[in-house]
Coordinates of C-alpha atoms in Angstrom, one line a residue:
X1447 CA 129.3 128.8 119.0
X1448 CA 129.9 125.2 119.3
X1449 CA 130.9 125.0 122.9
X1450 CA 129.4 122.1 125.5
X1451 CA 129.1 123.4 129.1
X1452 CA 132.5 123.2 131.3
X1453 CA 130.6 120.6 133.7
X1454 CA 130.7 118.4 130.8
X1455 CA 134.2 118.5 130.0
X1456 CA 136.5 115.2 131.0
X1457 CA 139.0 116.6 133.9
X1458 CA 142.2 114.8 132.6
X1459 CA 144.5 116.4 130.4
X1460 CA 143.4 119.9 130.1
X1461 CA 145.0 122.8 128.6
X1462 CA 143.1 125.9 129.4
X1463 CA 143.1 128.8 126.8
X1464 CA 141.1 131.9 127.5
X1465 CA 140.7 134.6 124.9
X1466 CA 140.0 138.2 125.7
X1467 CA 136.8 139.3 125.9
X1468 CA 136.4 141.2 122.8
X1469 CA 137.7 138.8 120.2
X1470 CA 138.4 135.4 122.1
X1471 CA 141.3 133.2 120.5
X1472 CA 142.8 133.9 117.4
X1473 CA 141.3 131.4 114.8
X1474 CA 144.1 129.4 114.1
X1475 CA 144.4 128.3 117.7
X1476 CA 140.5 128.1 118.3
X1477 CA 140.9 125.6 115.4
X1478 CA 143.7 123.6 116.8
X1479 CA 141.4 123.0 120.1
X1480 CA 139.9 119.7 120.6
X1481 CA 136.9 121.0 122.4
X1482 CA 135.3 124.6 123.6
X1483 CA 133.8 124.7 126.7
X1484 CA 131.4 127.7 128.3
X1485 CA 130.8 128.8 131.6
X1486 CA 127.1 129.3 132.7
X1487 CA 126.3 133.1 132.5
X1488 CA 123.1 134.0 134.8
X1489 CA 122.0 137.6 134.9
X1490 CA 122.2 140.2 132.3
X1491 CA 126.0 140.3 131.7
X1492 CA 127.2 139.4 128.1
X1493 CA 130.6 137.9 129.4
X1494 CA 132.9 137.3 132.2
X1495 CA 136.2 139.2 132.2
X1496 CA 138.9 136.8 131.0
X1497 CA 140.8 136.7 134.3
X1498 CA 137.5 136.0 136.1
X1499 CA 136.5 133.4 133.6
X1500 CA 139.9 131.9 133.6
X1501 CA 139.7 131.6 137.5
X1502 CA 136.0 130.3 137.4
X1503 CA 137.2 127.7 134.9
X1504 CA 140.4 126.5 136.7
X1505 CA 138.5 126.4 140.0
X1506 CA 135.8 123.8 137.8
X1507 CA 138.6 121.7 136.6
X1508 CA 140.2 121.5 140.2
X1509 CA 136.5 120.5 141.3
X1510 CA 136.0 117.8 138.9
X1511 CA 139.3 115.9 139.8
X1512 CA 137.7 115.9 143.3
X1513 CA 140.9 117.9 145.0

């Protein structure tokens, strides 16, 4: 799983794609992406719900743009 923390992602020209909790994105879509990012996961949970992960990612992108 080769992904960088979302905090390291440049905030310009972002297209956010969120896969489902069990299978992620289809392989063809994942391979077409320029980069993969991950969210910090404190605690014992294995993953966030896709809607929650997308919301956190959108907030982080918005925050990085200084808005």
